[in-house]
PDB file of C-alpha atoms in Angstrom:
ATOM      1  CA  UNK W   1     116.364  40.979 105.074  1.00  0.00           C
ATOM      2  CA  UNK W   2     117.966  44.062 105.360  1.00  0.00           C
ATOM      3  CA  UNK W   3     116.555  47.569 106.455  1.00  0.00           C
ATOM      4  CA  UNK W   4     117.884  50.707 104.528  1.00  0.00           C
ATOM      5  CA  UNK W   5     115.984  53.665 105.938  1.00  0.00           C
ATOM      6  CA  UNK W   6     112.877  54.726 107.645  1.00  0.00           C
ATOM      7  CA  UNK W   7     110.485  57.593 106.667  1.00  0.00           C
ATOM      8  CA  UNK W   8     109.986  60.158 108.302  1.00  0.00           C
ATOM      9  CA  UNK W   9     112.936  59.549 110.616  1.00  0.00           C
ATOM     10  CA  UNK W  10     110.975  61.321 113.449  1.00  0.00           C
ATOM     11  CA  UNK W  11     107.323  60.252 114.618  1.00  0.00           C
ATOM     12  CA  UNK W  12     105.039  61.621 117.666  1.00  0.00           C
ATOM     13  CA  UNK W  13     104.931  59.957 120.905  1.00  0.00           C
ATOM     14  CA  UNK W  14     101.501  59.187 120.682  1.00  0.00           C
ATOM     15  CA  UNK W  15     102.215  57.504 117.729  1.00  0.00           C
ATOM     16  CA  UNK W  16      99.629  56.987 114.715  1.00  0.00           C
ATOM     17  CA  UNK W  17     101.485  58.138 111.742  1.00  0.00           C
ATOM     18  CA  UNK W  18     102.277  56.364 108.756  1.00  0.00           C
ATOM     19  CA  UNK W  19     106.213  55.109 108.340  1.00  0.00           C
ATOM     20  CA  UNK W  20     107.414  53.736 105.372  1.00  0.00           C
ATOM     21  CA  UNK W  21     110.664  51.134 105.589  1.00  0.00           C
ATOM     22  CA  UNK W  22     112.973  50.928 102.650  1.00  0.00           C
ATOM     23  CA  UNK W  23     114.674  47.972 102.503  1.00  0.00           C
ATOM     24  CA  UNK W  24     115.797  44.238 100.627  1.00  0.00           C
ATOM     25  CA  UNK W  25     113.895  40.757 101.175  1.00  0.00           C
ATOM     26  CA  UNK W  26     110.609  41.819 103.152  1.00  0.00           C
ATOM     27  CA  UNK W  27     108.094  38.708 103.183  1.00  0.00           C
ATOM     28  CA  UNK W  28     104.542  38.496 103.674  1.00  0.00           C
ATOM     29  CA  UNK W  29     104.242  38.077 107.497  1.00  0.00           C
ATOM     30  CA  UNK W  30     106.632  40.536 108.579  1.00  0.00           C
ATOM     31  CA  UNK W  31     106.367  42.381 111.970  1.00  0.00           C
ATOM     32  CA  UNK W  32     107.834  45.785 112.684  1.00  0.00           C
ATOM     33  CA  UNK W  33     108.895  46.937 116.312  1.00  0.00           C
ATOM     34  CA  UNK W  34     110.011  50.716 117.039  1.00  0.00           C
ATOM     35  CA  UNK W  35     112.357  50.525 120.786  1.00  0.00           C
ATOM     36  CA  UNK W  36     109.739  47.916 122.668  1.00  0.00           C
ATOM     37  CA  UNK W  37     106.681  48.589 120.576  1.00  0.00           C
ATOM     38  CA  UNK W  38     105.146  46.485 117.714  1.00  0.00           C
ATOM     39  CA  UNK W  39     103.732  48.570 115.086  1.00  0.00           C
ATOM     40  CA  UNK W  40     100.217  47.800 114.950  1.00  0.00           C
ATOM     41  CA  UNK W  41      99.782  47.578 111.268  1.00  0.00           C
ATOM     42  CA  UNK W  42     102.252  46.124 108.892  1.00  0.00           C
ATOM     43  CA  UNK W  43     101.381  46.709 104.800  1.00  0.00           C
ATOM     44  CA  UNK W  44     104.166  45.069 102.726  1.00  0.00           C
ATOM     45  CA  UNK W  45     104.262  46.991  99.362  1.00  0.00           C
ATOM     46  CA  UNK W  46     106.701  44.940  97.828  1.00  0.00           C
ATOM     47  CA  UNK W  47     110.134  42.831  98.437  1.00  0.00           C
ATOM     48  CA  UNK W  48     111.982  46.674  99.238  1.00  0.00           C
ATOM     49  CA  UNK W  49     109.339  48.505 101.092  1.00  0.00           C
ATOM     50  CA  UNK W  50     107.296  48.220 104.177  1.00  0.00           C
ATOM     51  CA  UNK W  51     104.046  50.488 104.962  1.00  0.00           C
ATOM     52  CA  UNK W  52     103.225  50.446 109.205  1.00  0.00           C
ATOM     53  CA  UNK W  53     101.576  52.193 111.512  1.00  0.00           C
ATOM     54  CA  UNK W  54     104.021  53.534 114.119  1.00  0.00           C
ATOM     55  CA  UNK W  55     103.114  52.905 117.642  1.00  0.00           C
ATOM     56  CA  UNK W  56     103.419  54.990 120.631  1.00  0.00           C
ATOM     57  CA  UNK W  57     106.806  55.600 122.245  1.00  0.00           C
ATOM     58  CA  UNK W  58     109.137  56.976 124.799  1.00  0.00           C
ATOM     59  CA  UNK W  59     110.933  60.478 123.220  1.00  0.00           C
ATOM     60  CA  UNK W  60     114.345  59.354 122.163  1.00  0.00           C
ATOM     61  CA  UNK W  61     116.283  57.097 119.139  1.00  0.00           C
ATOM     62  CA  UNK W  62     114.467  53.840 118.807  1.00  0.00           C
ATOM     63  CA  UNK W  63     115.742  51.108 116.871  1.00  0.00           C
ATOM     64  CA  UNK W  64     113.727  49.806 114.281  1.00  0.00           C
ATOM     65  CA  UNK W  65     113.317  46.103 114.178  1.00  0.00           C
ATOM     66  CA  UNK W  66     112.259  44.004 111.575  1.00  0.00           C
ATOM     67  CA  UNK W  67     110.712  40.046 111.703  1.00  0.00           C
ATOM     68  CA  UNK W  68     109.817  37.202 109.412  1.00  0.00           C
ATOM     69  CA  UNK W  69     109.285  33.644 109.749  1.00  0.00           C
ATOM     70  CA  UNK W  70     111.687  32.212 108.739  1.00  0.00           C
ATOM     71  CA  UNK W  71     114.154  34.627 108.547  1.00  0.00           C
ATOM     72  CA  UNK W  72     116.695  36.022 110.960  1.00  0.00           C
ATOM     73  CA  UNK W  73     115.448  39.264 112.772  1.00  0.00           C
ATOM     74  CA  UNK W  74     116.863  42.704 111.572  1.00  0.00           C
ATOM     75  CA  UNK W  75     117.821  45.903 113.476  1.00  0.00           C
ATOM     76  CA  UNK W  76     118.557  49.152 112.578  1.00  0.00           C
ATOM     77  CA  UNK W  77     120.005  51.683 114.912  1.00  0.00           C
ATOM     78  CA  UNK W  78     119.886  55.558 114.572  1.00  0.00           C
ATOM     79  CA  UNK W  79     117.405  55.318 111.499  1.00  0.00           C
ATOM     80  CA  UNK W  80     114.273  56.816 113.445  1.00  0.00           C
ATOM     81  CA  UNK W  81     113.379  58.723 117.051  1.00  0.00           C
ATOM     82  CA  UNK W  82     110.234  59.519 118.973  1.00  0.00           C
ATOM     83  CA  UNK W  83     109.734  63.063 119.446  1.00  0.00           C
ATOM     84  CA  UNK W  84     107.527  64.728 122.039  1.00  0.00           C
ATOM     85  CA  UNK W  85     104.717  66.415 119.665  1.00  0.00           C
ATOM     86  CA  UNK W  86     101.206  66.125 119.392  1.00  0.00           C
ATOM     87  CA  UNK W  87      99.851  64.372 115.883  1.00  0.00           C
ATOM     88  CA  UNK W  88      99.450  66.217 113.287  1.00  0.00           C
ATOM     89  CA  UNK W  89      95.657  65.788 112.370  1.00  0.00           C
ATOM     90  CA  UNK W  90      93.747  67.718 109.467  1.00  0.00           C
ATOM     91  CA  UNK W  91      90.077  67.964 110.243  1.00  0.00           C
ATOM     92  CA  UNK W  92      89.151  70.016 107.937  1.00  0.00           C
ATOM     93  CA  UNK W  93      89.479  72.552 105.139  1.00  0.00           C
ATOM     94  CA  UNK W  94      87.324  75.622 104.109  1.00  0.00           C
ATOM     95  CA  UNK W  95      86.045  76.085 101.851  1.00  0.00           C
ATOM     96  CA  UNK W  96      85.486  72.286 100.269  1.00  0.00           C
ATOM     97  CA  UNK W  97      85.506  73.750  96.683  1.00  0.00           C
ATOM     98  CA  UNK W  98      87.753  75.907  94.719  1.00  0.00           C
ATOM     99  CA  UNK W  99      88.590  76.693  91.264  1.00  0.00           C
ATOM    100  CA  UNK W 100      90.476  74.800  89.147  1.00  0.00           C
ATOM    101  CA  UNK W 101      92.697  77.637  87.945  1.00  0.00           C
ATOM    102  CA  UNK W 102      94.114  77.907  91.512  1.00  0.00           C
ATOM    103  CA  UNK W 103      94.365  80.966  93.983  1.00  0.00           C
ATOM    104  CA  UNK W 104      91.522  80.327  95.975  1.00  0.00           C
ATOM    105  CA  UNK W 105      92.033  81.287  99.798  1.00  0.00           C
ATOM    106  CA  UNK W 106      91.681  78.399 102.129  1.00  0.00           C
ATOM    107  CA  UNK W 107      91.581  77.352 106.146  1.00  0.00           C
ATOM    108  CA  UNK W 108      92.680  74.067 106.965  1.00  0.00           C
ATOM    109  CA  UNK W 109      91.710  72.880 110.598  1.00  0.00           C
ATOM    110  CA  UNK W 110      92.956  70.690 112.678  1.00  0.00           C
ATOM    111  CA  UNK W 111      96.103  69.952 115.754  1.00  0.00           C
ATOM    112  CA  UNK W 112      99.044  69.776 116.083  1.00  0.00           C
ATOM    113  CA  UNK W 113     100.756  72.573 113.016  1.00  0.00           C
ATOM    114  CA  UNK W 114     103.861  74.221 113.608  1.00  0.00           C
ATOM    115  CA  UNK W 115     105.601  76.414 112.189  1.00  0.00           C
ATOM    116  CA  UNK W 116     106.849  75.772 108.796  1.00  0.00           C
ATOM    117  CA  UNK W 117     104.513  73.413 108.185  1.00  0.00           C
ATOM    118  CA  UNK W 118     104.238  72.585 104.040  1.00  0.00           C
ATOM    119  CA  UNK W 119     100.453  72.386 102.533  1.00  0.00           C
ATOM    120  CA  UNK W 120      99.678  70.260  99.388  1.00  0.00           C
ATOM    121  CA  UNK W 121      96.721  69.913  97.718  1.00  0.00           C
ATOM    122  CA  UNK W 122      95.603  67.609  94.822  1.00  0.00           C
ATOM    123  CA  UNK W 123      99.626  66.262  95.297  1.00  0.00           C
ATOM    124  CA  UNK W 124     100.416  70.416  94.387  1.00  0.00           C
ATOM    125  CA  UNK W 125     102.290  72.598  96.859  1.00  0.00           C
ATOM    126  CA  UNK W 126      99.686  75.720  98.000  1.00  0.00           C
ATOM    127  CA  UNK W 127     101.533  79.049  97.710  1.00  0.00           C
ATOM    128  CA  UNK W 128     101.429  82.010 100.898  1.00  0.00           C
ATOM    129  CA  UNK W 129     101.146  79.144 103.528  1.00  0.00           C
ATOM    130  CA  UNK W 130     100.335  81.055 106.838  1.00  0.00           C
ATOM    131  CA  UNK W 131     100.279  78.726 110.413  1.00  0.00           C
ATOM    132  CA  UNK W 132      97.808  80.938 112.340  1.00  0.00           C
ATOM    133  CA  UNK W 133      98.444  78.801 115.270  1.00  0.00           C
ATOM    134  CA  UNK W 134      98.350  75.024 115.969  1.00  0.00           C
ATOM    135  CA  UNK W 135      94.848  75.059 114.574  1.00  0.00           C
ATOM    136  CA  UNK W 136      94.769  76.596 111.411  1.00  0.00           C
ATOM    137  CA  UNK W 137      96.768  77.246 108.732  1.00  0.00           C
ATOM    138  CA  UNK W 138      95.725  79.190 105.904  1.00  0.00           C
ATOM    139  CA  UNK W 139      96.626  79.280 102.334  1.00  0.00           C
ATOM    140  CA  UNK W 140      96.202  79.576  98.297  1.00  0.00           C
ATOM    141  CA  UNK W 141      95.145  76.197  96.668  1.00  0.00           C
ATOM    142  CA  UNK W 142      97.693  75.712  93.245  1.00  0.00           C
ATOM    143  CA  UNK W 143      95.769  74.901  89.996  1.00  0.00           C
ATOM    144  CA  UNK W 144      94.808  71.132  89.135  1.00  0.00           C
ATOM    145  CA  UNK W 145      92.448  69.454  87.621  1.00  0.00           C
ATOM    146  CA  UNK W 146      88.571  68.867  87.795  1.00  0.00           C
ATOM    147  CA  UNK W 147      87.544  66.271  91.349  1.00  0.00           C
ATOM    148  CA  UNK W 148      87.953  65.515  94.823  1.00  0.00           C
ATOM    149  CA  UNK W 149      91.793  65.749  95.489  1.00  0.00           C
ATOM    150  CA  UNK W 150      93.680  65.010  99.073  1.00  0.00           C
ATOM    151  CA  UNK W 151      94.674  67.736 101.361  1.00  0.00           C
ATOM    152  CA  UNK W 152      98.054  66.937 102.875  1.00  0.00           C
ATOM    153  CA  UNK W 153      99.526  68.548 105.992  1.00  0.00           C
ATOM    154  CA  UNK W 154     103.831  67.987 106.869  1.00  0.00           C
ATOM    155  CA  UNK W 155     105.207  69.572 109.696  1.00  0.00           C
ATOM    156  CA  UNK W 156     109.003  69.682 109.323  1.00  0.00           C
ATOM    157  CA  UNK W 157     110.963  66.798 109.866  1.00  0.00           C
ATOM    158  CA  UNK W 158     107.527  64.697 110.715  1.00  0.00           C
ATOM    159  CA  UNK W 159     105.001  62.974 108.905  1.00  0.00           C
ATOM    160  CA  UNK W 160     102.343  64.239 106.996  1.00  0.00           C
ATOM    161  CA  UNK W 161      98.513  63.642 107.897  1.00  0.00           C
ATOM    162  CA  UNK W 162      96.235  63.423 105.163  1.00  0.00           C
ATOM    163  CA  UNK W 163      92.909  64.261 104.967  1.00  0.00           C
ATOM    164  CA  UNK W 164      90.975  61.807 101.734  1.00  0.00           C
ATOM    165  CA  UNK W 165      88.723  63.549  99.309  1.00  0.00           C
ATOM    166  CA  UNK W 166      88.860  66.776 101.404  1.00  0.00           C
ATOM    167  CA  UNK W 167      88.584  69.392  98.262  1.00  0.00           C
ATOM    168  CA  UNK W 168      87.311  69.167  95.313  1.00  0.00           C
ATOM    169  CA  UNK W 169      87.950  71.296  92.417  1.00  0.00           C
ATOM    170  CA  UNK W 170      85.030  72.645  90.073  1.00  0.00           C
ATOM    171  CA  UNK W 171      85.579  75.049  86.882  1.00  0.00           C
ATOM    172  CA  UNK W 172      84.443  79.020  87.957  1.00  0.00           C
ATOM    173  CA  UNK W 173      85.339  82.098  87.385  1.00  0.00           C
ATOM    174  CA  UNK W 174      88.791  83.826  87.044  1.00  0.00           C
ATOM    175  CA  UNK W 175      89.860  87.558  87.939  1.00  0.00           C
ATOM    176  CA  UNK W 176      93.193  88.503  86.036  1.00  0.00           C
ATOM    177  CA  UNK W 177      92.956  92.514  86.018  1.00  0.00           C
ATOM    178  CA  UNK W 178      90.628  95.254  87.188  1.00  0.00           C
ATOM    179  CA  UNK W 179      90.836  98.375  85.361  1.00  0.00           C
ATOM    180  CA  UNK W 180      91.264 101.599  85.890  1.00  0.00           C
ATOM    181  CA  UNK W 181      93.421 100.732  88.847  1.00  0.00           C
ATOM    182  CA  UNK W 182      92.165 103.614  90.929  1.00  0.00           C
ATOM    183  CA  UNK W 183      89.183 104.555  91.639  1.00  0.00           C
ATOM    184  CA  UNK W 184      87.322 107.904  93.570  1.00  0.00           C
ATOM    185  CA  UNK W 185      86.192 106.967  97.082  1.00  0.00           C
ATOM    186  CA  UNK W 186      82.895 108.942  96.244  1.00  0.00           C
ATOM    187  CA  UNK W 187      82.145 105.618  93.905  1.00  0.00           C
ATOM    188  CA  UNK W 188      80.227 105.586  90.661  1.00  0.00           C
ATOM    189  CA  UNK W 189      82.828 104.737  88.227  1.00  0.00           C
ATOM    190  CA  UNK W 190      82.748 101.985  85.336  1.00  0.00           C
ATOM    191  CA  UNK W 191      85.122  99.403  85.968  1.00  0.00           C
ATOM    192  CA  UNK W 192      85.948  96.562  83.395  1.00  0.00           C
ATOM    193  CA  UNK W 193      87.442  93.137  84.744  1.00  0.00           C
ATOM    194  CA  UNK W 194      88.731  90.718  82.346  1.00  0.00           C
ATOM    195  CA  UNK W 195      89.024  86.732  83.476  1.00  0.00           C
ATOM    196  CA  UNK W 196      87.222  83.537  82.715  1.00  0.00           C
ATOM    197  CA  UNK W 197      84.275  82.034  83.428  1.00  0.00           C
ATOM    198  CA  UNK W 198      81.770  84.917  83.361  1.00  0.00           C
ATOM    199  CA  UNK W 199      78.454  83.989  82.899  1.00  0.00           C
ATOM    200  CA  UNK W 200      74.610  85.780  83.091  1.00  0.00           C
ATOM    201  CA  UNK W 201      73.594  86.102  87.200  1.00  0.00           C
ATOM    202  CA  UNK W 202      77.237  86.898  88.515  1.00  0.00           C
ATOM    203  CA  UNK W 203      77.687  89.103  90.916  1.00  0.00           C
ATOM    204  CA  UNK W 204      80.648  91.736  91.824  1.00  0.00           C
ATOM    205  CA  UNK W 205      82.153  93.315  95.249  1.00  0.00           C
ATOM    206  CA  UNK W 206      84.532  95.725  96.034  1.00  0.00           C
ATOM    207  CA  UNK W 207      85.729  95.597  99.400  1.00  0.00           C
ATOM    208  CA  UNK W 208      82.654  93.519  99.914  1.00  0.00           C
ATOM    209  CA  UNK W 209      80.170  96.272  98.878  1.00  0.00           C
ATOM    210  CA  UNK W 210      77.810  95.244  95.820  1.00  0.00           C
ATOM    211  CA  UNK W 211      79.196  97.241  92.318  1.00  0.00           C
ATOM    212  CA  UNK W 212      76.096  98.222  90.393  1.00  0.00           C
ATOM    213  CA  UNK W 213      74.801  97.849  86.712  1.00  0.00           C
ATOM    214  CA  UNK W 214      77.264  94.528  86.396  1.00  0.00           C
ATOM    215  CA  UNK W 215      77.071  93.515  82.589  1.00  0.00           C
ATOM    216  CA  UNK W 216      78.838  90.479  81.120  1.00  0.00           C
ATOM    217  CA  UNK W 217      80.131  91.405  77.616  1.00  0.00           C
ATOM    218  CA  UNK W 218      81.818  87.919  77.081  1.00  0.00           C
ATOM    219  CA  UNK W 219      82.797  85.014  79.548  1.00  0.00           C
ATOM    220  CA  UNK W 220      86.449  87.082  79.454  1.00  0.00           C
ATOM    221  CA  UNK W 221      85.372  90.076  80.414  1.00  0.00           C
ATOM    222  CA  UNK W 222      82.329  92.479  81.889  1.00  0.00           C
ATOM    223  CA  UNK W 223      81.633  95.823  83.392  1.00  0.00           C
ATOM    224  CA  UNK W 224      80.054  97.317  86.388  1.00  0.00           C
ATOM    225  CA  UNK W 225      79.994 100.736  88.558  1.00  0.00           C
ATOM    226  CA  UNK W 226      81.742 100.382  91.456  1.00  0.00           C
ATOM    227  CA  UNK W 227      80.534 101.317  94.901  1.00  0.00           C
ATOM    228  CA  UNK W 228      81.727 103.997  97.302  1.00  0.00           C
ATOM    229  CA  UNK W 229      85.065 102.836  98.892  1.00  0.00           C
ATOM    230  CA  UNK W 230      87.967 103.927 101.640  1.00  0.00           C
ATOM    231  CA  UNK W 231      91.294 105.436 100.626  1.00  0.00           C
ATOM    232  CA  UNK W 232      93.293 102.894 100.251  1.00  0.00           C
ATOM    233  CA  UNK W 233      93.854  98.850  98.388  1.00  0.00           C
ATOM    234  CA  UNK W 234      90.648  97.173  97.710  1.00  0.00           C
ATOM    235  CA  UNK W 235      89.726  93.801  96.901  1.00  0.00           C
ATOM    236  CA  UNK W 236      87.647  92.862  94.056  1.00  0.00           C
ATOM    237  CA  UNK W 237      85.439  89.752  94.081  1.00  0.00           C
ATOM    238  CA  UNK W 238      83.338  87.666  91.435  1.00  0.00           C
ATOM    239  CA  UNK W 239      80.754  85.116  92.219  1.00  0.00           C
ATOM    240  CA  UNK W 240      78.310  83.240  90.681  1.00  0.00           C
ATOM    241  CA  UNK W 241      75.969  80.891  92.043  1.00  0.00           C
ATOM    242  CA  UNK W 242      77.075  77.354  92.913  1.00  0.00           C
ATOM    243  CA  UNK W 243      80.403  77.797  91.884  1.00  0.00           C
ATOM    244  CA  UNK W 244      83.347  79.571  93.864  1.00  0.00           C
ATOM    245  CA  UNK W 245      84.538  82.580  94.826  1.00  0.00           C
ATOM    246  CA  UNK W 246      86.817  84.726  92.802  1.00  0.00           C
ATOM    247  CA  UNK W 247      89.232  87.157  94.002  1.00  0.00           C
ATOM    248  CA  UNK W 248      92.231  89.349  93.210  1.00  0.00           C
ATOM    249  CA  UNK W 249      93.591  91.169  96.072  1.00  0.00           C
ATOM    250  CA  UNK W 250      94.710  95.019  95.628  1.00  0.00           C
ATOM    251  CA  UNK W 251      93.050  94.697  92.611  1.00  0.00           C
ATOM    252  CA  UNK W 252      92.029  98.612  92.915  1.00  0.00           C
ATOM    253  CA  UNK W 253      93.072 101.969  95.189  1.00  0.00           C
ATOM    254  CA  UNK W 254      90.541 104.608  96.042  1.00  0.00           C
ATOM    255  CA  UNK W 255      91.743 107.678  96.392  1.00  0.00           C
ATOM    256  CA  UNK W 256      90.413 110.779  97.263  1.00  0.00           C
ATOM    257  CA  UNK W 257      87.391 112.818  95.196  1.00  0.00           C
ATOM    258  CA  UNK W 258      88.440 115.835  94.068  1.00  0.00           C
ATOM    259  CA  UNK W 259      87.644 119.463  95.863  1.00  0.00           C
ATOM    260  CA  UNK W 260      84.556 120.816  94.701  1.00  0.00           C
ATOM    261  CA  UNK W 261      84.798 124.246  93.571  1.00  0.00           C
ATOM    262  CA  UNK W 262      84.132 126.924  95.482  1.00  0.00           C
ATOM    263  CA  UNK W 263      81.656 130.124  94.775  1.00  0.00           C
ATOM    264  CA  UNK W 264      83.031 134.071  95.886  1.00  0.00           C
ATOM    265  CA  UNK W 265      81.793 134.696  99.272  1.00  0.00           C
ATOM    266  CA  UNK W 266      78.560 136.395  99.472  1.00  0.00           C
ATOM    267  CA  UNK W 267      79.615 140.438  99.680  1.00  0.00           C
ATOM    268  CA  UNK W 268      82.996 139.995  98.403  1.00  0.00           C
ATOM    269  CA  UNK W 269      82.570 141.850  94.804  1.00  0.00           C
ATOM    270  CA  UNK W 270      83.303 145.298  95.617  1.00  0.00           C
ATOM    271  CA  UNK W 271      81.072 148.080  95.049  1.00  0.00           C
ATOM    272  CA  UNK W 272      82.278 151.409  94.339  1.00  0.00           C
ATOM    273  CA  UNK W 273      80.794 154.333  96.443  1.00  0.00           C
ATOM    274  CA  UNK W 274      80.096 157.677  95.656  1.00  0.00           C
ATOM    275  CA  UNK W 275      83.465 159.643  94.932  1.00  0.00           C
ATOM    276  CA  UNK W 276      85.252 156.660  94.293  1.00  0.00           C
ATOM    277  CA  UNK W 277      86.666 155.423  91.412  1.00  0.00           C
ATOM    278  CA  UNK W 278      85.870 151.887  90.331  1.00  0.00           C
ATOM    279  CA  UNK W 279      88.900 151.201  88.254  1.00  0.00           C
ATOM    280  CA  UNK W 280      87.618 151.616  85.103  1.00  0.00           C
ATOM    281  CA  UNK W 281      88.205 154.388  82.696  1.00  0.00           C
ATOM    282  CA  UNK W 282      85.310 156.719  82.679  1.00  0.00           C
ATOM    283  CA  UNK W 283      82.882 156.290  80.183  1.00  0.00           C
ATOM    284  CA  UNK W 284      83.063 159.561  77.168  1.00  0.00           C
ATOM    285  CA  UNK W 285      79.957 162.061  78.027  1.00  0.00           C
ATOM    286  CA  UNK W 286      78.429 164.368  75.412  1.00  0.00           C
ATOM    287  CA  UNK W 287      78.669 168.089  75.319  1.00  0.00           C
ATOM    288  CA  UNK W 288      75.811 169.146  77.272  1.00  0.00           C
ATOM    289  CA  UNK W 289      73.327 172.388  75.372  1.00  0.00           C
ATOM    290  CA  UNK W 290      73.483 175.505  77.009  1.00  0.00           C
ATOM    291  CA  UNK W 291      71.315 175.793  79.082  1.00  0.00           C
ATOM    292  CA  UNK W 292      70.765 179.815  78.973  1.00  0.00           C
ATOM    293  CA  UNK W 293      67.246 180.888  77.553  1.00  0.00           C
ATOM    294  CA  UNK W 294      66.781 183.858  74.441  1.00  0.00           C
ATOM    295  CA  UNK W 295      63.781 186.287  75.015  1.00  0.00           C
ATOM    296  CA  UNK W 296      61.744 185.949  72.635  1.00  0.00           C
ATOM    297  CA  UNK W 297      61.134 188.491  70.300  1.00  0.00           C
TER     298      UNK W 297
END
């Protein structure tokens, strides 16, 4: 037997994680040892590769030991080392659906994240991976296919915990472009957003007030009147029942309504007074009759 390398090369001293052994001339009833420690677990994969279940350990190198009957004991020195972190453990992700076409935000919840930490889901790497704190970790789920997928947590340099069936991936709708791209804060303006997936009974926010008078033209595109809004990005969301959420961030600006116009204050024409002249030419007059009287007679 020989032992090649180890998997992650680090582990947690509580132990727990899965290590995989690469290696030559593994045989059924082989048993693994990490410093003092047999691994409780041993899942031989084939001849080359070994699948345990590392047990706890003291921080430090620990040489890796492999047994058969049968067969001369191996050791391999430098290969793997305990390090003093808690397990990684996912709990939990939120939401448990998404849509296929990707971008749907997530929270996954669990122990033990650090910084760095790499997200996959459905075997895809999520994009904008955020670790809040050693609790959460937030994220975009990439695009896959229709089911229940796996949602995988690595922090660097350590092994990954996996959570089975976590999220599952349904068809819904798509956002891909709002237009116009701004909009007046005073609201009331037709908007038209072209995606996927729009059916009859779907609903529309802006900034997570309800738009108005939503119409579906096609399942590619519809129209409604958006709502009042703050200066500023906005975010523009689809649903429909059942199915998830669909965002785009930014998707919009409001900016500011324009200045009504304003009327002459009251008293501000001028009047001309008595004397005065008003500016205009003055009007022609007529020759007036004279006014002197003839006898008569």
């Amino acid at each position: 037997m020989r032992i090649i390398e180890v998997s992650p090369s680090q582990g947690s001293t509580v132990g727990g994680e899965a290590v995989v052994i690469s290696g030559a001339g593994f045989v059924e009833g082989a048993s693994v040892t990490f410093g003092t420690r047999v691994a409780p677990e041993v899942e031989i994969l084939n001849a080359e590769t070994l699948r345990v279940l590392l047990p706890p350990g003291l921080p430090g190198a620990a040489p890796v030991v492999v047994s058969a009957p049968g067969e001369a004991p191996v050791t391999a020195e430098g290969l793997f080392s305990y390090v003093d972190q808690p397990p990684r453990v996912v709990m939990a992700i939120r939401p448990m659906l998404g849509t296929t076409a990707g971008g749907s935000p997530v929270t996954i919840v669990g122990t033990g994240f650090l910084a760095g930490a790499r997200v996959t889901i459905g075997g895809q790497r999520a994009t904008e991976v955020e670790v809040i704190d050693s609790t959460r970790i937030t994220a975009l789920t990439p695009a896959h296919d229709e089911g229940l997928v796996d949602v995988v947590v690595r922090n660097p340099g350590l092994p990954a915990s996996i959570l089975r069936g976590a999220f599952e991936y349904v068809p819904g709708p798509t956002i891909v472009e709002v237009s116009p791209g701004e909009l007046l804060v005073s609201g009331g303006e037709e908007i038209t957003i072209v995606g996927s997936g729009f059916e009859p009974g779907i609903a529309v926010t802006v900034n997570g007030l309800p738009a108005t008078g939503v119409r579906v033209l096609s399942p590619q595109e519809l129209t409604a009147v958006a709502p009042m809004g703050v200066l500023g990005p906005a975010t523009v969301v689809v649903a429909i029942p059942g199915q998830p959420l669909a965002e785009l961030k930014d998707a919009v600006v409001f900016r500011p309504a324009p200045p009504l116009p304003t009327a002459p204050e009251q008293g501000s024409v001028p009047v001309p007074m008595p004397g005065e002249s008003s500016g205009q030419p003055p009007a022609e007059t007529a020759p007036m009759p004279d006014a002197s009287l003839t006898p008569a007679g």
